Short mmCIF file of C-alpha atoms in Angstrom, two decimals:
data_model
loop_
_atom_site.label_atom_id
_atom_site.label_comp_id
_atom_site.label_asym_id
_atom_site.label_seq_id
_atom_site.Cartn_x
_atom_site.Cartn_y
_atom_site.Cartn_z
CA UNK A 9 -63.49 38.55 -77.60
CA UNK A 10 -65.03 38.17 -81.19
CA UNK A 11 -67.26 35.99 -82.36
CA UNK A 12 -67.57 33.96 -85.62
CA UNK A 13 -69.60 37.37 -87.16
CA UNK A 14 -65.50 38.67 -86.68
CA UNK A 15 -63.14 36.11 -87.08
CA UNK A 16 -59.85 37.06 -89.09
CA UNK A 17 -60.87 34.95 -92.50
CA UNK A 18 -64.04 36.36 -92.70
CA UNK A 19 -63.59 40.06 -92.95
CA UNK A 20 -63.90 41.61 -96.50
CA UNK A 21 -67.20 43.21 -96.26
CA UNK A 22 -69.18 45.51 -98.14
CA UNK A 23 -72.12 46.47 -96.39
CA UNK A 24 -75.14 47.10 -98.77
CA UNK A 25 -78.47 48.26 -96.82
CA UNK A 26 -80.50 46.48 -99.44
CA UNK A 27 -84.10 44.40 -98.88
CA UNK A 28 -83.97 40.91 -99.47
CA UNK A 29 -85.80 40.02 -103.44
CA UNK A 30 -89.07 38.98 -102.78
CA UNK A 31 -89.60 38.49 -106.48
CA UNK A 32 -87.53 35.19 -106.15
CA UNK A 33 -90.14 33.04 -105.14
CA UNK A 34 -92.13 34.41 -107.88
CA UNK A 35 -90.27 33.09 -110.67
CA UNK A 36 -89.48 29.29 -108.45
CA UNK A 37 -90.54 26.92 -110.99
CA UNK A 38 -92.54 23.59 -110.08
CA UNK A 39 -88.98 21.42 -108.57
CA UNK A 40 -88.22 24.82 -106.05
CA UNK A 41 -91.98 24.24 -104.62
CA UNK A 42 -91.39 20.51 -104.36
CA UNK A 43 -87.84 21.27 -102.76
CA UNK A 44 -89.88 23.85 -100.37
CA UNK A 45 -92.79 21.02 -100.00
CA UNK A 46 -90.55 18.58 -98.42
CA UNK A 47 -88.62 20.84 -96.41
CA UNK A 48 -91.79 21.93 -94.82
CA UNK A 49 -92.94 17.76 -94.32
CA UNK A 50 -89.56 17.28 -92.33
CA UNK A 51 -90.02 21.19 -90.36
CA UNK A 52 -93.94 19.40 -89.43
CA UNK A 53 -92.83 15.85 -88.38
CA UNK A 54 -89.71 17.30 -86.23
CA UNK A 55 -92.31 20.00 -84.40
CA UNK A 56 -94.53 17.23 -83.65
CA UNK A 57 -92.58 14.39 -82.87
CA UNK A 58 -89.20 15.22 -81.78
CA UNK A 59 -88.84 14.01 -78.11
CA UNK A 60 -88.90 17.58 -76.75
CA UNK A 61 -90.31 20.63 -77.54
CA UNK A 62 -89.21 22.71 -80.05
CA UNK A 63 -89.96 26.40 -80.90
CA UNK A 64 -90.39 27.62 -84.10
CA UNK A 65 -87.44 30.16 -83.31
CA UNK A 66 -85.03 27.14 -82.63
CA UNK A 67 -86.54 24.97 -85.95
CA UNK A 68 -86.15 28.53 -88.44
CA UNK A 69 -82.67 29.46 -87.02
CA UNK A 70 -81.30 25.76 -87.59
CA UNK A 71 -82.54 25.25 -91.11
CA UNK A 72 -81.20 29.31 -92.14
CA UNK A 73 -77.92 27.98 -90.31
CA UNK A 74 -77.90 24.41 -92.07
CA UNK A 75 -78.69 26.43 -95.07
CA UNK A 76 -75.92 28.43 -95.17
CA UNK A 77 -73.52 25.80 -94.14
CA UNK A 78 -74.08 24.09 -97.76
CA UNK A 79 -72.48 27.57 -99.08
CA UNK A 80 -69.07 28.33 -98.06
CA UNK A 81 -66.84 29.33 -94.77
CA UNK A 82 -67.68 32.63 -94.56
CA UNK A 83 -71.16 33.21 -95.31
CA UNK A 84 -73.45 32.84 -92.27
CA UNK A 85 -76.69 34.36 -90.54
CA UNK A 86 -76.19 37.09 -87.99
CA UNK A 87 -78.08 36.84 -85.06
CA UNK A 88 -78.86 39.56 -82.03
CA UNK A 89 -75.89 38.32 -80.40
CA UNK A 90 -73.56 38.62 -83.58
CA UNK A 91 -74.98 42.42 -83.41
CA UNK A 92 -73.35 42.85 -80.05
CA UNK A 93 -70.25 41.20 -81.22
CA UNK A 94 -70.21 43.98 -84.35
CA UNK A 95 -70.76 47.23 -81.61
CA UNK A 96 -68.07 45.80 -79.30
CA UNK A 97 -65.91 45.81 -82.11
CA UNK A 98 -66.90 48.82 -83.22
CA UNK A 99 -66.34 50.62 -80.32
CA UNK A 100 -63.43 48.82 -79.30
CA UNK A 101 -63.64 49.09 -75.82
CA UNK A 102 -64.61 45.63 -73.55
CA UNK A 103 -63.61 43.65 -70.73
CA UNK A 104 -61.82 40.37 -72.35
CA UNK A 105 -58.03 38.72 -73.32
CA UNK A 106 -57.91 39.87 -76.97
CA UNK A 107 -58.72 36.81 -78.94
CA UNK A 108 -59.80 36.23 -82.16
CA UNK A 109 -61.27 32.68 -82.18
CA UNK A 110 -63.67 30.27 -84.12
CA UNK A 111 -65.12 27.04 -84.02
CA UNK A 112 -63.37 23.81 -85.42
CA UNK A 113 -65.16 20.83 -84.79
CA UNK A 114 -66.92 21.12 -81.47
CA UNK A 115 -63.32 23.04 -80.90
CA UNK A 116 -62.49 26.43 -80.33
CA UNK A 117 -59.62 27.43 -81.90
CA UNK A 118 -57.59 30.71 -81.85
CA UNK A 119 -57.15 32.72 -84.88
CA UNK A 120 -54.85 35.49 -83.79
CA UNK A 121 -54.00 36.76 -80.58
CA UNK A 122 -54.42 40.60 -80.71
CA UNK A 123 -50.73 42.59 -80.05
CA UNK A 124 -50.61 44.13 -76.48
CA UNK A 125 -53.30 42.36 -74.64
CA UNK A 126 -53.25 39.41 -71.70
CA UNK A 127 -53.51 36.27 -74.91
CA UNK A 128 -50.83 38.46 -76.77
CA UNK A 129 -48.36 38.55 -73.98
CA UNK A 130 -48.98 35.41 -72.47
CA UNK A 131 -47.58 34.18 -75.58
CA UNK A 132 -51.13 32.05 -76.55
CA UNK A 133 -50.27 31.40 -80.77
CA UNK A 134 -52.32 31.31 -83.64
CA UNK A 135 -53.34 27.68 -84.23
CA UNK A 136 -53.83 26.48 -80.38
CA UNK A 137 -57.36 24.80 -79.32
CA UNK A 138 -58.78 25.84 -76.13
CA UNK A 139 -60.04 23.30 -74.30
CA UNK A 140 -61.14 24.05 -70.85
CA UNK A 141 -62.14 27.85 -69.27
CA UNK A 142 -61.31 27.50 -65.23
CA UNK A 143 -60.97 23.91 -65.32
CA UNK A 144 -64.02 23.39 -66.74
CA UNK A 145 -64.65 21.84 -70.08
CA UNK A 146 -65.87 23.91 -73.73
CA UNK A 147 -65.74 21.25 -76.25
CA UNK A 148 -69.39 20.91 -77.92
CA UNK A 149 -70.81 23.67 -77.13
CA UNK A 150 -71.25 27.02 -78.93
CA UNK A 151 -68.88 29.71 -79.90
CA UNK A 152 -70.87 32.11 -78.11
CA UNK A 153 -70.67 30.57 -75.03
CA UNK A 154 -66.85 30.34 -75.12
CA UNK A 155 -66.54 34.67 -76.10
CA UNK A 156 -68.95 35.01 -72.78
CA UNK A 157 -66.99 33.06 -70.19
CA UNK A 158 -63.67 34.50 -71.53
CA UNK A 159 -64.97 38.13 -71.56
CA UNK A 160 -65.18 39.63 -68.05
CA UNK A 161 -64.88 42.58 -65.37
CA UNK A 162 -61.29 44.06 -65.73
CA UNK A 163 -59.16 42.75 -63.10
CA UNK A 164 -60.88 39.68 -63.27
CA UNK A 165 -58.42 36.41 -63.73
CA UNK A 166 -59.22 33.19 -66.06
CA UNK A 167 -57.37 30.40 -66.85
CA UNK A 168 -57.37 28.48 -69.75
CA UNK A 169 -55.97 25.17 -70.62
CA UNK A 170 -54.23 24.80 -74.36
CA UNK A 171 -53.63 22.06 -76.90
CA UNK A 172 -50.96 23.18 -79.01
CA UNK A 173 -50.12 20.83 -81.79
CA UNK A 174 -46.15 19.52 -81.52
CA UNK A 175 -46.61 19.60 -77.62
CA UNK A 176 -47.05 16.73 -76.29
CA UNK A 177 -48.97 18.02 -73.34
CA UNK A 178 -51.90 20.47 -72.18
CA UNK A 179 -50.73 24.33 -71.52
CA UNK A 180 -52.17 26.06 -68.61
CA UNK A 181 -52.51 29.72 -69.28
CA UNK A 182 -53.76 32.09 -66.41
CA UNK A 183 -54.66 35.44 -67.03
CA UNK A 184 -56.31 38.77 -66.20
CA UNK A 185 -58.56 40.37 -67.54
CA UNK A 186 -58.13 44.16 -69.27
CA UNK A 187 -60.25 46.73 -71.63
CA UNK A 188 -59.41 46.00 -74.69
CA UNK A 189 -59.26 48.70 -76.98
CA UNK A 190 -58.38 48.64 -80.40
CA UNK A 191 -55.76 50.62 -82.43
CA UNK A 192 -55.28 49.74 -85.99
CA UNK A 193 -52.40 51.54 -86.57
CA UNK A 194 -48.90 51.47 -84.43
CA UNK A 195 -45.82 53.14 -85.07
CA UNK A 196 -42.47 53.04 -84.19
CA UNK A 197 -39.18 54.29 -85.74
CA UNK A 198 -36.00 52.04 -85.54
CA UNK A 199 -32.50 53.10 -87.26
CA UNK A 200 -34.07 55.80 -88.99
CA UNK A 201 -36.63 53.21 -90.83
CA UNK A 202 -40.47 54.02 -90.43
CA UNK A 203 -42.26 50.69 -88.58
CA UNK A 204 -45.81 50.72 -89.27
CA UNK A 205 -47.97 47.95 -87.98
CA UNK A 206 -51.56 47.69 -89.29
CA UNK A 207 -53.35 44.71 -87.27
CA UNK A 208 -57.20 45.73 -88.31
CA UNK A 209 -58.56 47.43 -90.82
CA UNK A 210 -61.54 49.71 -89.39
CA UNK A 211 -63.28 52.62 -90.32
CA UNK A 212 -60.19 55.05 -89.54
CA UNK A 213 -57.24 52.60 -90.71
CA UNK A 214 -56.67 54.25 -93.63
CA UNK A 215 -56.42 58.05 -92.30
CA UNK A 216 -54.30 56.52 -89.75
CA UNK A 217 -52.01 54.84 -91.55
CA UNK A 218 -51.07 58.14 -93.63
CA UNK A 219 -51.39 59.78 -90.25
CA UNK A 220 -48.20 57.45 -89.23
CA UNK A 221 -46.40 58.07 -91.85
CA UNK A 222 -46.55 61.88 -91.27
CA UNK A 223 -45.87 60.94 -87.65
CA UNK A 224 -42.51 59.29 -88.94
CA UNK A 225 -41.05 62.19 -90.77
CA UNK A 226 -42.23 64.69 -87.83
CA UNK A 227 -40.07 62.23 -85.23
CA UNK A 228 -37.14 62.20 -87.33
CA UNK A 229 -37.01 65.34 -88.57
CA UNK A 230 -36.80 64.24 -91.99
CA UNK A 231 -37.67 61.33 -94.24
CA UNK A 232 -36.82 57.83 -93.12
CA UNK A 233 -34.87 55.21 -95.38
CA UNK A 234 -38.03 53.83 -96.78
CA UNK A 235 -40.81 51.71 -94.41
CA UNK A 236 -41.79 48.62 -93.03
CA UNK A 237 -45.58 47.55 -92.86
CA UNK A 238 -46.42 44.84 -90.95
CA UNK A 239 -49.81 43.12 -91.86
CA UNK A 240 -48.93 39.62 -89.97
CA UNK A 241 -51.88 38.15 -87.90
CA UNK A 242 -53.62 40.61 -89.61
CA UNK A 243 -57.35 39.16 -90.61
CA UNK A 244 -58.70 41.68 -92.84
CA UNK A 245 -61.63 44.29 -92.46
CA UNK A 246 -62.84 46.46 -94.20
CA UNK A 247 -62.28 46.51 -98.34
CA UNK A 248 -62.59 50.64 -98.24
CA UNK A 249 -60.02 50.58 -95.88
CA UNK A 250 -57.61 48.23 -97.59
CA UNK A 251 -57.88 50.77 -100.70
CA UNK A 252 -57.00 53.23 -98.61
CA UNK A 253 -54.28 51.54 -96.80
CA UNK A 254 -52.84 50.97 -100.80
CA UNK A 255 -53.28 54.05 -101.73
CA UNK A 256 -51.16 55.82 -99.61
CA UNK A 257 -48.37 54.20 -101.16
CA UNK A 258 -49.64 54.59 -104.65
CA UNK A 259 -49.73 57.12 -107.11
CA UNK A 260 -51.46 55.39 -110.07
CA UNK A 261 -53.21 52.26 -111.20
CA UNK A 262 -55.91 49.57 -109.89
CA UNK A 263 -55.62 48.72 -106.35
CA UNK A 264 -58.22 45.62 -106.59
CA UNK A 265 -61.25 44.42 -108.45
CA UNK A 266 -64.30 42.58 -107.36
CA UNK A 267 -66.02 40.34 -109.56
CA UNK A 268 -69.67 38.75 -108.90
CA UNK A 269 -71.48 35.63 -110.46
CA UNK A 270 -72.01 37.83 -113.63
CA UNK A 271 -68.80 38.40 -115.69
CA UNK A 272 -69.71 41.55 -116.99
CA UNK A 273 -70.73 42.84 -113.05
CA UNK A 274 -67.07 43.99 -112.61
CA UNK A 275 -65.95 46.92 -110.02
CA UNK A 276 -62.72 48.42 -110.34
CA UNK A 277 -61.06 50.21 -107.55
CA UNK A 278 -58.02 52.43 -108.26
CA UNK A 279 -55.44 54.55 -106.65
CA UNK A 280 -55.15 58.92 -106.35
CA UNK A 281 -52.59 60.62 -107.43
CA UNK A 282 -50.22 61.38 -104.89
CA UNK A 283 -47.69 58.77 -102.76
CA UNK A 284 -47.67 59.55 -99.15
CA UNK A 285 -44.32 57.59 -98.92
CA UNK A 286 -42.77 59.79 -101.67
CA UNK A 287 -41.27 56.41 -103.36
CA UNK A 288 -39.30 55.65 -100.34
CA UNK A 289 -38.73 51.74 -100.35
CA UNK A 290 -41.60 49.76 -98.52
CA UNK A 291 -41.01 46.29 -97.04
CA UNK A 292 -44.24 44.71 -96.74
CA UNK A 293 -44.47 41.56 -93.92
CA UNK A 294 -47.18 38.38 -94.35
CA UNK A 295 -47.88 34.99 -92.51
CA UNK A 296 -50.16 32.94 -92.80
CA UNK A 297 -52.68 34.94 -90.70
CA UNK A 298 -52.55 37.99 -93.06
CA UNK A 299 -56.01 37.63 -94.81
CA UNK A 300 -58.55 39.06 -96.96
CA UNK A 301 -58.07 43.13 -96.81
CA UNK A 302 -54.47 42.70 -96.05
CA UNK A 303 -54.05 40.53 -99.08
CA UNK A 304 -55.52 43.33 -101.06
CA UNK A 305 -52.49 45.52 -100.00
CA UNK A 306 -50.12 43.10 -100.34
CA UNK A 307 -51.16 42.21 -103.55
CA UNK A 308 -51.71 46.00 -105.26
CA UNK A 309 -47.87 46.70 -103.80
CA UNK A 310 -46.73 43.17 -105.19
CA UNK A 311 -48.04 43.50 -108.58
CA UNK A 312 -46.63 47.39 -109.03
CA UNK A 313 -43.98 46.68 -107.80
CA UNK A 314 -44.24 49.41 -104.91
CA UNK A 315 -43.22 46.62 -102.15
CA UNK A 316 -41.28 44.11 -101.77
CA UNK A 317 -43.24 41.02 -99.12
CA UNK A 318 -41.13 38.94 -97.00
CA UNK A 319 -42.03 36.44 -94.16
CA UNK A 320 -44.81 33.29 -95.20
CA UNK A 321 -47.31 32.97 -98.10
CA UNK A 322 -50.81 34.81 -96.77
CA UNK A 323 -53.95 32.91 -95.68
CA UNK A 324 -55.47 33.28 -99.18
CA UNK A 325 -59.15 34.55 -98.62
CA UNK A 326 -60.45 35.91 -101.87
CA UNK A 327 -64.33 36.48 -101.24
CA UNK A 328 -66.32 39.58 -100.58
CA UNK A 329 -68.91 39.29 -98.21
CA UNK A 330 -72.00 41.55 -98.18
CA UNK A 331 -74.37 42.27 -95.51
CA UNK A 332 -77.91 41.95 -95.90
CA UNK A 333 -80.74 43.49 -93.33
CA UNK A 334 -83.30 40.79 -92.61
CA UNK A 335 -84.92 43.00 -89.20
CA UNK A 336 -83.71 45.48 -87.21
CA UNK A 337 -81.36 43.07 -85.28
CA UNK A 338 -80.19 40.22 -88.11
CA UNK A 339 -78.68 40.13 -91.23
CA UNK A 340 -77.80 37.56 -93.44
CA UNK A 341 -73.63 37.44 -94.73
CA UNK A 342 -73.41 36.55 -97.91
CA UNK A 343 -70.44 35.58 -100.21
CA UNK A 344 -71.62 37.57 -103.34
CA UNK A 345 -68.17 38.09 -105.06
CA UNK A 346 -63.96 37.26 -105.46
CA UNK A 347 -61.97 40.36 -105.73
CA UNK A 348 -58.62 40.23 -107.72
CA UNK A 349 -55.07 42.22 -107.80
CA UNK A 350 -54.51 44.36 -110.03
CA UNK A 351 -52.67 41.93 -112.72
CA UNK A 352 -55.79 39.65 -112.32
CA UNK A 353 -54.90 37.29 -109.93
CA UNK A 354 -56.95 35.53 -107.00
CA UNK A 355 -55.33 34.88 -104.16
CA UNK A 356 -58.43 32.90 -103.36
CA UNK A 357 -56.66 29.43 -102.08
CA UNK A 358 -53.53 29.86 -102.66
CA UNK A 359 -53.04 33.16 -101.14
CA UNK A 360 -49.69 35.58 -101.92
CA UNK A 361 -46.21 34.30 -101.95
CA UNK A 362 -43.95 36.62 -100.27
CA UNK A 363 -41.19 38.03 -103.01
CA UNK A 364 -38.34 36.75 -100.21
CA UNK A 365 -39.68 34.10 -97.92
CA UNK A 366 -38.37 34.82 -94.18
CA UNK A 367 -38.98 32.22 -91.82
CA UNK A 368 -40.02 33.34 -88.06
CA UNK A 369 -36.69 31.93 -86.44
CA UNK A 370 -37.30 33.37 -83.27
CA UNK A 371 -40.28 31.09 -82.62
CA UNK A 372 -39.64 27.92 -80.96
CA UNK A 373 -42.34 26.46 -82.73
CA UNK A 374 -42.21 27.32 -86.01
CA UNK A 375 -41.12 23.88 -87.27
CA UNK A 376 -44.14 21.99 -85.72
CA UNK A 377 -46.61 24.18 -85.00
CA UNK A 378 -49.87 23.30 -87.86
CA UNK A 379 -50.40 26.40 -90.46
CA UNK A 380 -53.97 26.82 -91.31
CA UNK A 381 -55.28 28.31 -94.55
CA UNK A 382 -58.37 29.31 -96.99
CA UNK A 383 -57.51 25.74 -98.83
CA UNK A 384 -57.57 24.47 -95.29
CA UNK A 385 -61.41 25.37 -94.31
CA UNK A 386 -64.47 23.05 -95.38
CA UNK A 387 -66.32 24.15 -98.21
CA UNK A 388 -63.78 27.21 -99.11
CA UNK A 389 -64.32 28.58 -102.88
CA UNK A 390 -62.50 26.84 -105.75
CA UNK A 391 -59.93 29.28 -107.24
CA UNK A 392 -61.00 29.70 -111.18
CA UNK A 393 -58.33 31.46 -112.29
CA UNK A 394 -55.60 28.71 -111.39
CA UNK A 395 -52.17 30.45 -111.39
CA UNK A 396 -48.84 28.68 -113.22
CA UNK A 397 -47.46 26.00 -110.81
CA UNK A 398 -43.93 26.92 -111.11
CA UNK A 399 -42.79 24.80 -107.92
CA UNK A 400 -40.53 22.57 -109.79
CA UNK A 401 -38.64 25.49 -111.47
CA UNK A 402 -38.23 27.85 -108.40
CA UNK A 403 -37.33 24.59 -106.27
CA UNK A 404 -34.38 25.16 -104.17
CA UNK A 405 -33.01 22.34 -101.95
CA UNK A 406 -30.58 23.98 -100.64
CA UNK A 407 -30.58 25.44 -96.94
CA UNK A 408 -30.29 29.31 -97.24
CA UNK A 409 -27.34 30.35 -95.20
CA UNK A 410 -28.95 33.00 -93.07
CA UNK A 411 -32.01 31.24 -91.62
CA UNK A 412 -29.76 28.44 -89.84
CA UNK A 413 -30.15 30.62 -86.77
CA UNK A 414 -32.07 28.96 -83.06
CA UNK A 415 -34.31 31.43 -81.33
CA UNK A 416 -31.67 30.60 -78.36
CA UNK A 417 -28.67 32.20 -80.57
CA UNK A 418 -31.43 35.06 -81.72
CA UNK A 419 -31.95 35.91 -78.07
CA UNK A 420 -28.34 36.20 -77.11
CA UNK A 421 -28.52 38.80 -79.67
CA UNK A 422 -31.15 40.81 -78.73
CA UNK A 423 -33.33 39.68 -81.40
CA UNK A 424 -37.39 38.34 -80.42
CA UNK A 425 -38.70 39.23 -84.13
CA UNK A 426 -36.23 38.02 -86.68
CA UNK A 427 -38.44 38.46 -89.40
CA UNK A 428 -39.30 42.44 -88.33
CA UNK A 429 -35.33 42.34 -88.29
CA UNK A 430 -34.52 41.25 -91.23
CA UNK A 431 -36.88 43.59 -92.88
CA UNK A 432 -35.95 46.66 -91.29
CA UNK A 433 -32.17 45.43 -92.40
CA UNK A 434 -33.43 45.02 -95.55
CA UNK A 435 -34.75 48.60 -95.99
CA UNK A 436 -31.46 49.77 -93.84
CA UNK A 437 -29.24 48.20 -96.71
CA UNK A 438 -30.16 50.62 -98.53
CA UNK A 439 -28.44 53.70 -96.48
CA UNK A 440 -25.05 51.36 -95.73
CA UNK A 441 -23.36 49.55 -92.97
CA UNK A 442 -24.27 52.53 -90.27
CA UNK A 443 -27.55 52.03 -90.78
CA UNK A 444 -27.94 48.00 -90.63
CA UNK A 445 -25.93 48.83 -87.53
CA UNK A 446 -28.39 51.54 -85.87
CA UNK A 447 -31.31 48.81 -86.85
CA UNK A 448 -29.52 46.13 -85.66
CA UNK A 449 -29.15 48.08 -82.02
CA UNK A 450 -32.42 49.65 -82.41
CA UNK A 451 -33.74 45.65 -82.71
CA UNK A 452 -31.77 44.94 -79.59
CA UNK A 453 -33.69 47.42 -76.84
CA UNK A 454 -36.71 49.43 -77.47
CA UNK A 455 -36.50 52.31 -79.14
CA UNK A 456 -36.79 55.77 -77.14
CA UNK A 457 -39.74 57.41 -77.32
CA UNK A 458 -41.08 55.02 -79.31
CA UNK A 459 -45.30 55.51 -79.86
CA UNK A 460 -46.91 52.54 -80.29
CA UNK A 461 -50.49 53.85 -79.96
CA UNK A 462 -52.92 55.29 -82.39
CA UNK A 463 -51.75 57.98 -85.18
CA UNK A 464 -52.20 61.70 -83.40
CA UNK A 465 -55.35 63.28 -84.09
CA UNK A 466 -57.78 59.68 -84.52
CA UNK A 467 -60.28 58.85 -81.77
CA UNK A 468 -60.09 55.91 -79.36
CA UNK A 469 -62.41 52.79 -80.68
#
């Protein structure tokens, strides 16, 4: 599991090892020290009058967290325990069910399932509220407390009850336990189209994503039609590695921008020469769970026109967060700037909209199931640089003729992911009918010999 310090909207990060400014307090003028004054009259009367003891710990924690809650989703204090949550992550390696979740509420709520884990395959959804752990009830308490229970000894079994929204009731999920270890990058070839599906972005994804590509070429024995990248469920990470991820598919030009309070304290990030994909068509899939560093790529293929993205508008997170040392074992996370695609846009609220929208027709649920967003979360950033509402112009009422399809009809074909299918068909198209045929039977089974692991040569996380 991964706590809050992890979640999938809160991942653009760049870490600066910095000391806190300790020359703030020396220009506060006279209404900061009355702010301060009264702060510390309410931090006296609760120490010495609140019906039970409190610690100074508990009193300093609460007013950092309350603090930071007046700011926005995503900036927060990092405790000891968020510092575990980073190494686990880091290393990749832990006893749990491969969940990303948060706290709604008193709620915990899933973000994403991670692909090839117990929550994955036991078919647990983005968007469903987890109630109870072994019968016993979670609501109210802390998000830390929920990770704990659902981590665990491998081989160890849990069960956990679900509120899905459109069901009418509870879903009782039980599952076992595994070591969960990361891989950012998995690859597959179908119908002689390169499938590459990035689901973090951490330290390596990058090198492993050009890694795949070569991997591609070397299975077929020459260059596929073009490629599919699929950045669904995919939260973000780190902003070096979304460059990276973009620039293997670039040649030229800004990749993203970053912009703080300052208007003239502008960074500009931009792409090497050399395109790892050689110009070969790219197909880039989003839902609403793509977020933060995979909007970055998205948005640098989208605006040169490198990629084409089909599936659901992104989650829209826009913010950088930065890191901040306050000991050896806390930090504080703090908002400090938007970043922007390369034609100046923020996706901040209103996230990407994909060039061909594809709905996911072979979920059931994809008609009543509650899409959460940026715009969605308390206190989320206003988005200053509105873009042209053009909803009345590109309004369409009529029903598009290929998404009248029931995930029943889908299955009798073979087909669990229309919206991976339709992309690799759309890349196939390309190469004619034989090739939207091999796709289409390459959809149907898996694919021989098909790798999805880690590129060759990276290390396990």
């Amino acid at each position: 599991m991964k706590s809050k310090l992890l979640q999938a909207t809160a991942l653009v990060a760049t870490v600066a090892l910095v000391p806190v400014a300790t020359g703030a307090m020396a220009a506060a003028d006279t209404n900061t020290y009355r702010e301060l004054d009264k702060f510390l009259d309410v931090y006296n009367r609760v120490k010495a009058d609140y019906v039970d003891k409190v610690t100074d710990e508990q009193l300093v924690k609460g007013a950092i967290d309350g603090m930071l809650s007046a700011l926005d989703p995503h900036s927060s204090y990092v405790d000891a325990s968020d510092f575990d949550n980073l190494r686990i992550m880091t290393e990749g390696n832990y006893g749990g069910l491969g969940l990303t979740v948060s706290m709604e509420d008193g709620a915990v709520k899933v973000v994403a399932p991670q692909e090839d884990t117990p929550a994955g395959r036991a078919g647990i959804k983005s968007g469903d509220y987890i109630t109870h752990i072994n019968g016993k009830l979670i609501y109210g308490g802390t998000l830390d407390e929920a990770t704990s229970q659902m981590r665990g000894k491998p081989g160890s079994k849990v069960t956990l009850t679900l509120i899905r929204p459109g069901r009418d009731k509870p879903l009782d999920v039980a599952l076992v336990r595994e070591v969960i270890v990361q891989r950012p990058v998995k690859w597959e070839v179908k119908g002689d189209v390169g499938y590459i599906n990035i689901n973090t972005f951490s330290e390596n994804t990058g090198a492993d994503t050009r890694a795949a590509i070569m991997a591609i070429d070397k299975s077929l024995g020459h260059k596929p039609l073009g490629y599919v990248v699929d950045l669904r469920e995919n939260g973000g990470g780190l902003l070096t590695q979304a460059i990276a991820v973009s620039d293997a598919f670039l040649d030229h030009g800004e990749i993203v921008s970053q912009r703080g309070r300052d208007k003239a304290d502008i960074e500009r990030y931009f792409a090497k020469p050399g395109d790892d994909a050689k110009g070969l068509p790219v197909v880039v899939l989003t839902d609403s769970g793509t977020a933060s560093a995979s909007e970055i790529v998205a948005g640098a293929l989208q605006d040169h026109h490198r990629g084409l993205i089909m599936g659901e508008k992104t989650f829209g997170k826009g913010s950088v967060q930065t890191l901040l040392p306050l000991g050896p074992r806390t930090a504080l996370r703090l908002t400090t700037a938007r970043y922007f695609t390369p034609s100046g846009r923020s996706v901040q609220e209103g996230g990407i909209e994909p060039d061909i929208r594809v709905p996911q027709l072979s979920d059931p649920d994809y008609k009543t199931r509650p899409v959460f967003r940026e715009a969605d979360l308390r206190r989320h950033l206003i988005n200053e640089i509105k873009s042209p509402d053009n909803a009345v112009l590109e309004e369409d009422t009529k029903d598009d003729p290929r998404f009248t399809a029931t995930p029943a009809s889908l299955e009798k074909q073979g087909i669990k992911d229309f919206q991976l299918w339709y992309a690799l068909k759309t890349v196939a198209r390309l190469g004619g009918a034989t090739q939207v045929a091999a796709v289409t039977a390459a959809m149907a089974k898996p694919a021989p010999g098909a790798t999805p692991t880690r590129a060759p040569g990276t290390p396990r996380k």
